[in-house]
Short mmCIF file of C-alpha atoms and ligand atoms in Angstrom, two decimals:
data_model
loop_
_atom_site.label_atom_id
_atom_site.label_comp_id
_atom_site.label_asym_id
_atom_site.label_seq_id
_atom_site.Cartn_x
_atom_site.Cartn_y
_atom_site.Cartn_z
CA UNK A 1 0.00 0.00 0.00
CA UNK A 2 1.39 3.44 -0.94
CA UNK A 3 2.48 5.56 2.02
CA UNK A 4 0.25 8.58 2.59
CA UNK A 5 1.96 11.99 2.17
CA UNK A 6 3.01 14.06 5.17
CA UNK A 7 0.72 17.12 5.15
CA UNK A 8 1.13 18.10 8.79
CA UNK A 9 3.25 21.26 8.33
CA UNK A 10 0.95 22.54 5.59
CA UNK A 11 -2.09 21.84 7.77
CA UNK A 12 -0.66 23.62 10.81
CA UNK A 13 -0.08 26.69 8.66
CA UNK A 14 -3.52 26.51 6.99
CA UNK A 15 -5.23 26.02 10.34
CA UNK A 16 -3.62 29.16 11.73
CA UNK A 17 -4.07 31.30 8.62
CA UNK A 18 -7.73 30.36 8.15
CA UNK A 19 -8.88 30.43 11.78
CA UNK A 20 -9.10 26.73 12.63
CA UNK A 21 -6.47 26.26 15.35
CA UNK A 22 -4.05 28.62 17.13
CA UNK A 23 -1.27 27.95 19.59
CA UNK A 24 -2.52 28.67 23.12
CA UNK A 25 -1.29 31.97 24.63
CA UNK A 26 0.72 32.65 21.49
CA UNK A 27 1.50 36.29 22.38
CA UNK A 28 3.40 35.03 25.46
CA UNK A 29 5.40 32.55 23.42
CA UNK A 30 2.81 29.78 23.59
CA UNK A 31 1.89 27.05 26.09
CA UNK A 32 3.49 23.71 25.33
CA UNK A 33 1.17 21.38 23.45
CA UNK A 34 -2.03 23.24 24.23
CA UNK A 35 -4.12 24.60 21.36
CA UNK A 36 -7.06 26.99 20.92
CA UNK A 37 -9.79 26.38 18.36
CA UNK A 38 -10.58 29.43 16.24
CA UNK A 39 -13.92 30.31 14.59
CA UNK A 40 -13.78 27.55 11.95
CA UNK A 41 -12.07 24.98 14.19
CA UNK A 42 -14.71 25.26 16.89
CA UNK A 43 -17.44 24.59 14.28
CA UNK A 44 -15.56 21.60 12.86
CA UNK A 45 -14.92 20.00 16.25
CA UNK A 46 -18.47 20.73 17.39
CA UNK A 47 -19.85 19.04 14.26
CA UNK A 48 -17.74 15.96 15.02
CA UNK A 49 -18.90 15.91 18.66
CA UNK A 50 -22.54 16.38 17.61
CA UNK A 51 -22.22 13.50 15.17
CA UNK A 52 -20.87 11.28 17.94
CA UNK A 53 -23.58 12.39 20.39
CA UNK A 54 -26.30 11.74 17.81
CA UNK A 55 -24.92 8.28 17.01
CA UNK A 56 -24.33 7.27 20.63
CA UNK A 57 -27.10 8.98 22.62
CA UNK A 58 -29.88 10.55 20.53
CA UNK A 59 -30.39 7.64 18.16
CA UNK A 60 -30.41 4.92 20.83
CA UNK A 61 -32.76 4.01 23.67
CA UNK A 62 -30.07 2.07 25.51
CA UNK A 63 -27.50 4.86 26.05
CA UNK A 64 -27.89 7.86 28.37
CA UNK A 65 -25.87 11.07 28.31
CA UNK A 66 -23.86 12.51 31.20
CA UNK A 67 -21.72 15.56 31.92
CA UNK A 68 -19.68 14.77 35.03
CA UNK A 69 -17.34 17.26 36.72
CA UNK A 70 -13.65 17.44 35.90
CA UNK A 71 -12.66 17.59 39.58
CA UNK A 72 -13.50 14.32 41.34
CA UNK A 73 -12.93 12.96 44.83
CA UNK A 74 -9.22 12.05 45.04
CA UNK A 75 -10.08 8.48 46.13
CA UNK A 76 -11.49 8.00 42.61
CA UNK A 77 -7.97 7.99 41.20
CA UNK A 78 -6.68 5.60 43.83
CA UNK A 79 -9.49 3.19 43.00
CA UNK A 80 -8.98 3.52 39.24
CA UNK A 81 -5.26 2.75 39.55
CA UNK A 82 -4.16 6.16 38.21
CA UNK A 83 -2.35 7.33 41.38
CA UNK A 84 -0.18 4.24 41.47
CA UNK A 85 0.00 3.29 37.84
CA UNK A 86 -0.70 6.13 35.42
CA UNK A 87 2.99 6.69 34.83
CA UNK A 88 5.45 6.86 31.98
CA UNK A 89 9.14 6.02 32.47
CA UNK A 90 11.09 9.27 32.13
CA UNK A 91 14.79 9.91 31.47
CA UNK A 92 16.58 13.27 31.55
CA UNK A 93 19.72 14.17 29.65
CA UNK A 94 22.11 16.12 31.92
CA UNK A 95 23.87 17.60 28.87
CA UNK A 96 21.06 18.90 26.66
CA UNK A 97 18.41 19.04 29.47
CA UNK A 98 16.03 17.12 27.19
CA UNK A 99 13.32 14.88 28.70
CA UNK A 100 12.38 11.66 26.97
CA UNK A 101 10.16 8.64 27.45
CA UNK A 102 12.51 5.78 28.27
CA UNK A 103 10.28 3.31 26.42
CA UNK A 104 10.09 5.47 23.27
CA UNK A 105 13.75 6.52 22.83
CA UNK A 106 13.81 5.17 19.29
CA UNK A 107 11.07 7.68 18.30
CA UNK A 108 12.80 10.65 20.00
CA UNK A 109 15.47 13.01 18.67
CA UNK A 110 18.25 14.56 20.78
CA UNK A 111 18.36 18.38 20.28
CA UNK A 112 22.14 18.16 19.61
CA UNK A 113 23.21 18.07 15.96
CA UNK A 114 23.44 15.91 13.90
CA UNK A 115 19.99 14.49 14.60
CA UNK A 116 20.32 11.25 16.57
CA UNK A 117 18.41 9.20 19.10
CA UNK A 118 18.93 10.38 22.74
CA UNK A 119 21.93 8.57 24.23
CA UNK A 120 23.69 8.13 20.87
CA UNK A 121 25.88 11.25 20.99
CA UNK A 122 29.16 10.93 22.92
CA UNK A 123 28.12 13.89 25.10
CA UNK A 124 24.70 12.42 26.07
CA UNK A 125 24.29 11.73 29.79
CA UNK A 126 20.96 9.98 30.32
CA UNK A 127 19.72 9.45 33.88
CA UNK A 128 18.20 6.19 35.09
CA UNK A 129 14.54 5.88 34.11
CA UNK A 130 12.08 6.95 36.80
CA UNK A 131 8.30 6.85 36.88
CA UNK A 132 6.50 10.10 36.16
CA UNK A 133 2.77 10.36 36.95
CA UNK A 134 0.87 12.00 34.11
CA UNK A 135 -1.94 13.48 36.24
CA UNK A 136 -2.03 17.23 36.84
CA UNK A 137 -2.32 17.94 40.55
CA UNK A 138 -3.94 20.99 42.09
CA UNK A 139 -5.39 21.85 45.49
CA UNK A 140 -8.98 22.40 46.59
CA UNK A 141 -9.75 24.82 49.41
CA UNK A 142 -8.92 28.43 50.23
CA UNK A 143 -6.02 27.83 52.62
CA UNK A 144 -3.09 26.05 51.13
CA UNK A 145 -2.16 24.26 54.38
CA UNK A 146 -5.59 22.73 54.81
CA UNK A 147 -6.37 22.29 51.10
CA UNK A 148 -6.66 18.79 49.77
CA UNK A 149 -4.98 17.47 46.68
CA UNK A 150 -7.26 17.01 43.68
CA UNK A 151 -6.45 15.98 40.14
CA UNK A 152 -7.57 17.23 36.76
CA UNK A 153 -9.17 14.08 35.36
CA UNK A 154 -6.94 12.20 32.93
CA UNK A 155 -9.98 10.46 31.38
CA UNK A 156 -13.72 11.09 31.48
CA UNK A 157 -14.56 7.42 32.08
CA UNK A 158 -14.34 7.53 35.89
CA UNK A 159 -17.16 10.12 36.05
CA UNK A 160 -19.32 7.51 34.33
CA UNK A 161 -18.36 4.62 36.64
CA UNK A 162 -19.10 6.54 39.84
CA UNK A 163 -22.50 7.58 38.42
CA UNK A 164 -23.45 4.11 37.21
CA UNK A 165 -26.27 3.56 39.72
CA UNK A 166 -27.45 7.20 39.65
CA UNK A 167 -28.05 6.96 35.92
CA UNK A 168 -29.38 3.39 35.91
CA UNK A 169 -31.91 4.06 38.67
CA UNK A 170 -33.01 7.57 37.69
CA UNK A 171 -33.55 6.54 34.05
CA UNK A 172 -34.90 3.05 34.93
CA UNK A 173 -32.42 1.47 32.54
CA UNK A 174 -31.90 -2.28 32.38
CA UNK A 175 -28.55 -3.97 31.71
CA UNK A 176 -27.35 -3.96 28.93
CA UNK A 177 -27.23 -0.18 28.66
CA UNK A 178 -24.60 2.53 28.27
CA UNK A 179 -23.61 5.98 29.54
CA UNK A 180 -21.88 8.44 27.24
CA UNK A 181 -20.14 11.74 27.80
CA UNK A 182 -17.96 14.28 26.07
CA UNK A 183 -15.52 16.31 28.13
CA UNK A 184 -12.06 17.64 28.77
CA UNK A 185 -9.24 15.44 30.01
CA UNK A 186 -5.71 16.43 31.02
CA UNK A 187 -2.42 14.56 30.85
CA UNK A 188 1.01 15.93 31.59
CA UNK A 189 2.48 14.04 28.62
CA UNK A 190 6.29 13.83 28.56
CA UNK A 191 6.49 13.89 24.79
CA UNK A 192 3.39 15.56 23.41
CA UNK A 193 3.38 16.76 19.82
CA UNK A 194 2.31 16.36 16.24
CA UNK A 195 0.00 19.36 16.47
CA UNK A 196 -3.30 18.34 18.14
CA UNK A 197 -2.47 14.61 18.01
CA UNK A 198 -1.03 14.39 21.53
CA UNK A 199 -1.71 17.39 23.76
CA UNK A 200 -1.85 18.09 27.48
CA UNK A 201 -5.46 19.27 27.44
CA UNK A 202 -7.88 17.47 25.12
CA UNK A 203 -11.45 16.28 24.78
CA UNK A 204 -12.63 12.70 24.98
CA UNK A 205 -15.89 11.16 23.81
CA UNK A 206 -16.34 8.06 25.97
CA UNK A 207 -19.08 5.50 26.36
CA UNK A 208 -19.25 2.71 28.92
CA UNK A 209 -21.66 -0.08 28.04
CA UNK A 210 -22.71 -2.16 31.07
CA UNK A 211 -23.44 -5.80 30.25
CA UNK A 212 -24.06 -9.11 32.03
CA UNK A 213 -20.86 -11.15 32.57
CA UNK A 214 -20.63 -13.81 29.89
CA UNK A 215 -22.18 -11.56 27.21
CA UNK A 216 -19.19 -9.20 27.21
CA UNK A 217 -17.23 -10.57 24.24
CA UNK A 218 -20.32 -10.51 22.05
CA UNK A 219 -20.89 -6.82 22.88
CA UNK A 220 -17.20 -6.09 22.50
CA UNK A 221 -17.31 -7.38 18.91
CA UNK A 222 -20.47 -5.40 18.19
CA UNK A 223 -19.02 -2.13 19.49
CA UNK A 224 -15.76 -2.69 17.63
CA UNK A 225 -17.67 -2.88 14.34
CA UNK A 226 -20.05 -0.01 15.15
CA UNK A 227 -17.20 2.32 16.00
CA UNK A 228 -15.32 1.54 12.80
CA UNK A 229 -18.51 2.25 10.84
CA UNK A 230 -18.80 5.62 12.60
CA UNK A 231 -15.32 6.65 11.46
CA UNK A 232 -16.11 5.55 7.91
CA UNK A 233 -19.36 7.54 8.04
CA UNK A 234 -17.33 10.61 8.95
CA UNK A 235 -15.69 10.34 5.54
CA UNK A 236 -12.33 8.92 6.68
CA UNK A 237 -10.92 6.85 3.77
CA UNK A 238 -11.24 3.08 4.26
CA UNK A 239 -7.59 2.56 3.23
CA UNK A 240 -6.46 4.90 6.03
CA UNK A 241 -8.34 3.00 8.76
CA UNK A 242 -7.48 -0.31 10.36
CA UNK A 243 -7.79 -2.15 13.67
CA UNK A 244 -4.85 -2.86 15.92
CA UNK A 245 -5.37 -5.65 18.43
CA UNK A 246 -3.59 -5.33 21.78
CA UNK A 247 -1.43 -8.37 22.48
CA UNK A 248 -0.92 -9.85 25.97
CA UNK A 249 1.89 -7.46 26.97
CA UNK A 250 0.12 -4.39 25.61
CA UNK A 251 -3.19 -4.75 27.48
CA UNK A 252 -3.93 -2.05 30.09
CA UNK A 253 -4.23 -3.29 33.69
CA UNK A 254 -8.03 -3.15 33.48
CA UNK A 255 -8.52 -4.70 30.04
CA UNK A 256 -9.60 -8.24 29.19
CA UNK A 257 -9.44 -7.46 25.46
CA UNK A 258 -8.69 -4.33 23.46
CA UNK A 259 -8.66 -3.08 19.89
CA UNK A 260 -7.59 0.35 18.68
CA UNK A 261 -9.09 1.98 15.65
CA UNK A 262 -5.99 3.39 13.95
CA UNK A 263 -5.78 6.03 11.22
CA UNK A 264 -2.93 6.64 8.79
CA UNK A 265 -1.79 10.23 9.45
CA UNK A 266 0.80 9.95 6.65
CA UNK A 267 4.55 10.58 6.64
CA UNK A 268 6.55 9.08 9.47
CA UNK A 269 3.61 9.25 11.90
CA UNK A 270 1.72 6.62 9.84
CA UNK A 271 -1.01 4.55 11.51
CA UNK A 272 -1.83 5.76 15.03
CA UNK A 273 -4.62 5.14 17.53
CA UNK A 274 -7.64 7.42 17.30
CA UNK A 275 -10.01 5.31 19.40
CA UNK A 276 -9.76 2.47 21.90
CA UNK A 277 -12.43 -0.22 22.34
CA UNK A 278 -11.86 -2.10 25.58
CA UNK A 279 -13.48 -4.95 27.45
CA UNK A 280 -12.83 -3.68 31.01
CA UNK A 281 -14.60 -6.59 32.73
CA UNK A 282 -15.82 -5.65 36.23
CA UNK A 283 -12.50 -4.01 37.17
CA UNK A 284 -13.74 -0.44 37.60
CA UNK A 285 -17.03 -1.04 39.41
CA UNK A 286 -15.38 -3.56 41.73
CA UNK A 287 -12.58 -1.13 42.55
CA UNK A 288 -15.03 1.71 43.26
CA UNK A 289 -17.10 -0.60 45.48
CA UNK A 290 -14.00 -1.45 47.46
CA UNK A 291 -12.72 2.12 47.83
CA UNK A 292 -16.13 3.74 48.51
CA UNK A 293 -17.71 0.94 50.55
CA UNK A 294 -20.85 1.40 48.44
CA UNK A 295 -22.42 -1.44 46.49
CA UNK A 296 -22.39 -0.89 42.73
CA UNK A 297 -24.42 -3.96 41.84
CA UNK A 298 -27.26 -4.32 39.40
CA UNK A 299 -30.38 -6.23 40.41
CA UNK A 300 -31.61 -8.38 37.54
CA UNK A 301 -35.34 -8.70 38.29
CA UNK A 302 -35.98 -11.24 35.56
CA UNK A 303 -33.51 -13.76 37.00
CA UNK A 304 -33.74 -12.48 40.57
CA UNK A 305 -30.00 -12.06 41.00
CA UNK A 306 -27.47 -9.35 41.73
CA UNK A 307 -24.22 -8.86 39.86
CA UNK A 308 -21.51 -6.34 39.09
CA UNK A 309 -21.81 -5.65 35.36
CA UNK A 310 -18.91 -5.94 32.94
CA UNK A 311 -18.06 -2.87 30.87
CA UNK A 312 -17.31 -2.42 27.20
CA UNK A 313 -15.70 0.97 26.70
CA UNK A 314 -15.40 3.01 23.53
CA UNK A 315 -13.03 5.95 23.98
CA UNK A 316 -12.20 8.40 21.23
CA UNK A 317 -10.36 11.73 21.24
CA UNK A 318 -12.37 14.59 19.72
CA UNK A 319 -9.17 16.46 18.85
CA UNK A 320 -7.51 13.41 17.36
CA UNK A 321 -10.52 12.70 15.15
CA UNK A 322 -10.57 16.39 14.16
CA UNK A 323 -6.93 16.03 13.10
CA UNK A 324 -7.70 12.79 11.24
CA UNK A 325 -10.58 14.51 9.42
CA UNK A 326 -8.30 17.42 8.43
CA UNK A 327 -5.44 15.17 7.28
CA UNK A 328 -7.88 12.96 5.38
CA UNK A 329 -9.48 15.97 3.68
CA UNK A 330 -6.38 17.93 2.64
CA UNK A 331 -5.54 17.81 -1.07
CA UNK A 332 -3.77 19.97 -3.65
CA UNK A 333 -5.12 19.94 -7.20
CA UNK A 334 -4.16 21.38 -10.54
CA UNK A 335 -6.89 23.52 -12.08
CA UNK A 336 -7.39 23.36 -15.85
CA UNK A 337 -6.52 26.62 -17.56
CA UNK A 338 -5.04 28.14 -14.38
CA UNK A 339 -1.42 28.38 -13.38
CA UNK A 340 -2.09 28.22 -9.68
CA UNK A 341 -3.63 25.05 -8.39
CA UNK A 342 -6.12 24.88 -5.55
CA UNK A 343 -5.94 23.57 -2.00
CA UNK A 344 -9.11 21.75 -1.01
CA UNK A 345 -10.33 20.45 2.32
CA UNK A 346 -12.63 17.71 1.08
CA UNK A 347 -14.43 17.45 4.43
CA UNK A 348 -17.65 15.47 4.67
CA UNK A 349 -20.35 18.18 4.19
CA UNK A 350 -21.90 17.27 7.55
CA UNK A 351 -18.74 18.34 9.43
CA UNK A 352 -17.65 21.25 7.20
CA UNK A 353 -17.58 24.43 9.33
CA UNK A 354 -19.26 26.55 6.64
CA UNK A 355 -21.95 24.80 4.61
CA UNK A 356 -22.30 27.39 1.86
CA UNK A 357 -20.77 30.69 0.82
CA UNK A 358 -22.81 33.38 -0.90
CA UNK A 359 -21.28 35.71 -3.46
CA UNK A 360 -22.72 38.54 -5.51
CA UNK A 361 -20.89 38.35 -8.87
CA UNK A 362 -20.54 42.15 -8.91
CA UNK A 363 -21.04 44.85 -6.31
CA UNK A 364 -23.79 46.54 -8.35
CA UNK A 365 -27.19 45.98 -10.03
CA UNK A 366 -28.84 44.89 -6.80
CA UNK A 367 -26.71 41.72 -6.58
CA UNK A 368 -25.25 42.38 -3.07
CA UNK A 369 -28.76 43.17 -1.77
CA UNK A 370 -30.16 39.95 -3.20
CA UNK A 371 -27.19 37.89 -1.90
CA UNK A 372 -27.61 39.37 1.60
CA UNK A 373 -31.35 38.65 1.55
CA UNK A 374 -30.60 34.99 0.70
CA UNK A 375 -28.01 34.92 3.47
CA UNK A 376 -30.52 36.23 6.02
CA UNK A 377 -33.10 33.73 4.90
CA UNK A 378 -30.74 30.73 5.25
CA UNK A 379 -28.46 31.65 8.13
CA UNK A 380 -30.53 30.03 10.90
CA UNK A 381 -30.58 26.76 8.95
CA UNK A 382 -26.87 26.57 7.98
CA UNK A 383 -23.57 28.24 8.93
CA UNK A 384 -22.87 30.52 5.96
CA UNK A 385 -20.24 32.96 4.77
CA UNK A 386 -20.83 36.08 2.68
CA UNK A 387 -17.99 37.30 0.47
CA UNK A 388 -17.95 40.06 -2.12
CA UNK A 389 -14.24 40.86 -2.28
CA UNK A 390 -11.86 39.85 -5.07
CA UNK A 391 -12.45 37.88 -8.24
CA UNK A 392 -14.95 35.04 -8.20
CA UNK A 393 -12.05 32.60 -8.76
CA UNK A 394 -10.27 33.87 -5.63
CA UNK A 395 -13.48 33.61 -3.63
CA UNK A 396 -13.92 29.99 -4.74
CA UNK A 397 -10.31 29.20 -3.71
CA UNK A 398 -10.83 30.75 -0.27
CA UNK A 399 -13.85 28.52 0.31
CA UNK A 400 -12.23 25.37 -1.13
CA UNK A 401 -9.36 25.79 1.31
CA UNK A 402 -11.67 25.70 4.34
CA UNK A 403 -13.84 22.89 2.99
CA UNK A 404 -17.07 24.78 2.15
CA UNK A 405 -19.06 22.26 0.09
CA UNK A 406 -21.23 24.78 -1.83
CA UNK A 407 -20.80 28.27 -3.25
CA UNK A 408 -23.91 30.20 -4.25
CA UNK A 409 -23.48 32.99 -6.78
CA UNK A 410 -25.95 35.77 -7.47
CA UNK A 411 -25.34 36.98 -11.04
CA UNK A 412 -27.00 39.13 -13.70
CA UNK A 413 -29.67 36.51 -14.37
CA UNK A 414 -30.50 36.11 -10.67
CA UNK A 415 -32.10 39.50 -10.20
CA UNK A 416 -34.22 38.90 -13.31
CA UNK A 417 -35.48 35.36 -12.65
CA UNK A 418 -34.79 34.66 -8.95
CA UNK A 419 -32.33 31.82 -9.64
CA UNK A 420 -28.72 31.41 -8.48
CA UNK A 421 -25.85 29.09 -9.38
CA UNK A 422 -24.69 26.53 -6.82
CA UNK A 423 -21.17 25.22 -7.35
CA UNK A 424 -20.09 21.90 -5.88
CA UNK A 425 -16.64 21.98 -4.20
CA UNK A 426 -15.60 18.51 -5.37
CA UNK A 427 -17.11 18.07 -8.85
CA UNK A 428 -17.02 21.81 -9.71
CA UNK A 429 -20.41 21.25 -11.37
CA UNK A 430 -22.80 24.20 -11.25
CA UNK A 431 -26.56 23.86 -10.91
CA UNK A 432 -28.98 26.70 -11.45
CA UNK A 433 -31.45 26.67 -8.57
CA UNK A 434 -34.59 28.66 -7.90
CA UNK A 435 -34.08 30.79 -4.76
CA UNK A 436 -37.32 29.44 -3.28
CA UNK A 437 -35.86 25.89 -3.56
CA UNK A 438 -32.41 26.74 -2.16
CA UNK A 439 -33.01 25.64 1.44
CA UNK A 440 -34.41 22.25 0.39
CA UNK A 441 -31.65 21.84 -2.23
CA UNK A 442 -28.89 22.39 0.35
CA UNK A 443 -30.61 20.32 3.03
CA UNK A 444 -30.85 17.42 0.58
CA UNK A 445 -27.14 17.64 -0.23
CA UNK A 446 -26.08 17.95 3.41
CA UNK A 447 -27.77 14.86 4.85
CA UNK A 448 -25.78 11.76 5.71
N1 GAP B 501 -10.73 5.64 29.22
C1 GAP B 501 -9.79 5.02 28.36
C2 GAP B 501 -8.79 5.94 27.85
O1 GAP B 501 -8.68 7.09 28.25
P1 GAP B 501 -6.80 6.11 26.15
O2 GAP B 501 -6.38 5.14 25.07
O3 GAP B 501 -5.78 6.54 27.12
O4 GAP B 501 -8.02 5.39 26.86
C3 GAP B 501 -8.55 7.25 24.59
O5 GAP B 501 -7.45 7.38 25.46
C4 GAP B 501 -8.45 8.21 23.44
O6 GAP B 501 -8.23 9.54 23.92
C5 GAP B 501 -7.27 7.95 22.49
O7 GAP B 501 -7.61 6.98 21.52
C6 GAP B 501 -7.04 9.32 21.88
O8 GAP B 501 -7.92 9.51 20.79
C7 GAP B 501 -7.42 10.26 23.01
N2 GAP B 501 -6.20 10.74 23.71
C8 GAP B 501 -5.53 10.13 24.71
N3 GAP B 501 -4.47 10.88 25.11
C9 GAP B 501 -4.49 11.99 24.35
C10 GAP B 501 -3.67 13.17 24.27
N4 GAP B 501 -2.63 13.36 25.09
N5 GAP B 501 -3.99 14.11 23.36
C11 GAP B 501 -5.06 13.96 22.53
N6 GAP B 501 -5.87 12.88 22.56
C12 GAP B 501 -5.60 11.91 23.45
#
C-alpha cells in the first residue's frame, strides 16, 4: 500500500491562517502542546462531537448522556489505579536538558546536531529511568495548608463509573445499557506533539456499556464494528483506517481485550490510535465498590440475581478525530486553464464548518442586496459565509481551502429570474437553482 503523504506542516499553517487552530497563549510565546480552536475549528470540532452524540445517545434508547465534573474525589484515582500506575518512564539528559520517554527513545530526537536518538551522541548523559505520573495535581480549598490534593481528570470514564447507579436508577435502565459523555481530560504528557495529536489538554468522547458477565465478548465485537462504521461515516478513507489488536503485553491493567481503531496520518507518523475499544470486565465497578464501601451492583429482576456488570468501553479523542478529518481531507489539485492550483479540504459536508458561501458576482445591479437577503433567509438553517471581495475565482479558492461544500453565486440573471448558481466543491459542477428551492436543495445535499 502506498504511504500517505506528510501534510502536517501545511495543515498547521492553513489552520492558523484560516482560523481553525491557534497555539494557546501565542502572544506570550505559547503554552506547550495546548491549542485553541478558532472560529472555523470550533465549528468543525463541534460538528464531530454532535455526530458522535447523535450516534451514541440521541439515536439509541439504551444509552444515556452525562456531563460529570472534571474535579472528582481524590479516592477516585486511587481506585482507578491512576495514582499508582498512570505513569510513563522518564529519562533526563544532563547535557542537553532534554526529557524523553525511556520506552520510546527510538522515536525521540536529541536536540544536539546531527539528529540522533537520545543517548547516541558521545556527550549524552541519560539518567536512570524513573516513573512520572501524568496526572495534573492541584489543590482544593482556600487555605493552602488545609487544602486537599485534587487531580484534573486524565480520562472522562471515571465520572461515568461513579454515576453508574445514579443513571441506571433515575432513568430506569436495564442492563445492557450505556452511559456516554464528552468532556475535557488532562495529561502531563512527557512527549506531546504532532500538532493536536497528543496534547496536554484534550477532549474525549467516551461511552461505557454495562453488560451481564458472559455476554461481554459478544458486545465487544459489536461495538468494535459499530465504532469503525462511525469513522467511515465521517468520511475517513477506508484505506487509512485499520484495527490494531492489543497483544498480551500491551493490554492495560483493566482490560480483558482491546482493539484500537488506527488512522494513517501519513509521513513518518503513519497509523496511530484514534479510538480504543476495551473490554474492562468488572474491574472499575469492583474497585469503586472497594474504595467507597458502596455497592455498585445491578439487580436483575428477571432472574432475581445481583451482579456487578462488565463494561465495554469506547473511547475516542475529539481532537484526534478532528486532526484525522483534516489530514484525510487535505488535497492539492491542478486547475485546468489556471497556473495556480487549488488547495481543497474535502471534508464530509456534515462536518464542514461553513456549509455554503454566498457571493454577488458584482457589487452593483442589486446583486449584493439579493445575496444578503438569501443569506438572512438561510443563516438560521446553515452556517454561511458572505464574500464580495476579489475575483470570483479567488473567492472559490478561499472557500475550497476551508472545505465549504457549496458556493452560491448571485449573477445578472438572478435579479431577473430569482435563480442562483450553486457550485459543488468537489465536482465543480454548477446547478442553477430557484431561490425558493435553495433551502431544500442544500438540506438534501447535506444529509448523511
Ligand atoms: N478511558 C480510556 C482511555 O482514556 P486512552 O487510550 O488513554 O483510553 C482514549 O485514550 C483516546 O483519547 C485515544 O484513543 C485518543 O484519541 C485520546 N487521547 C488520549 N491521550 C491523548 C492526548 N494526550 N492528546 C489527545 N488525545 C488523546
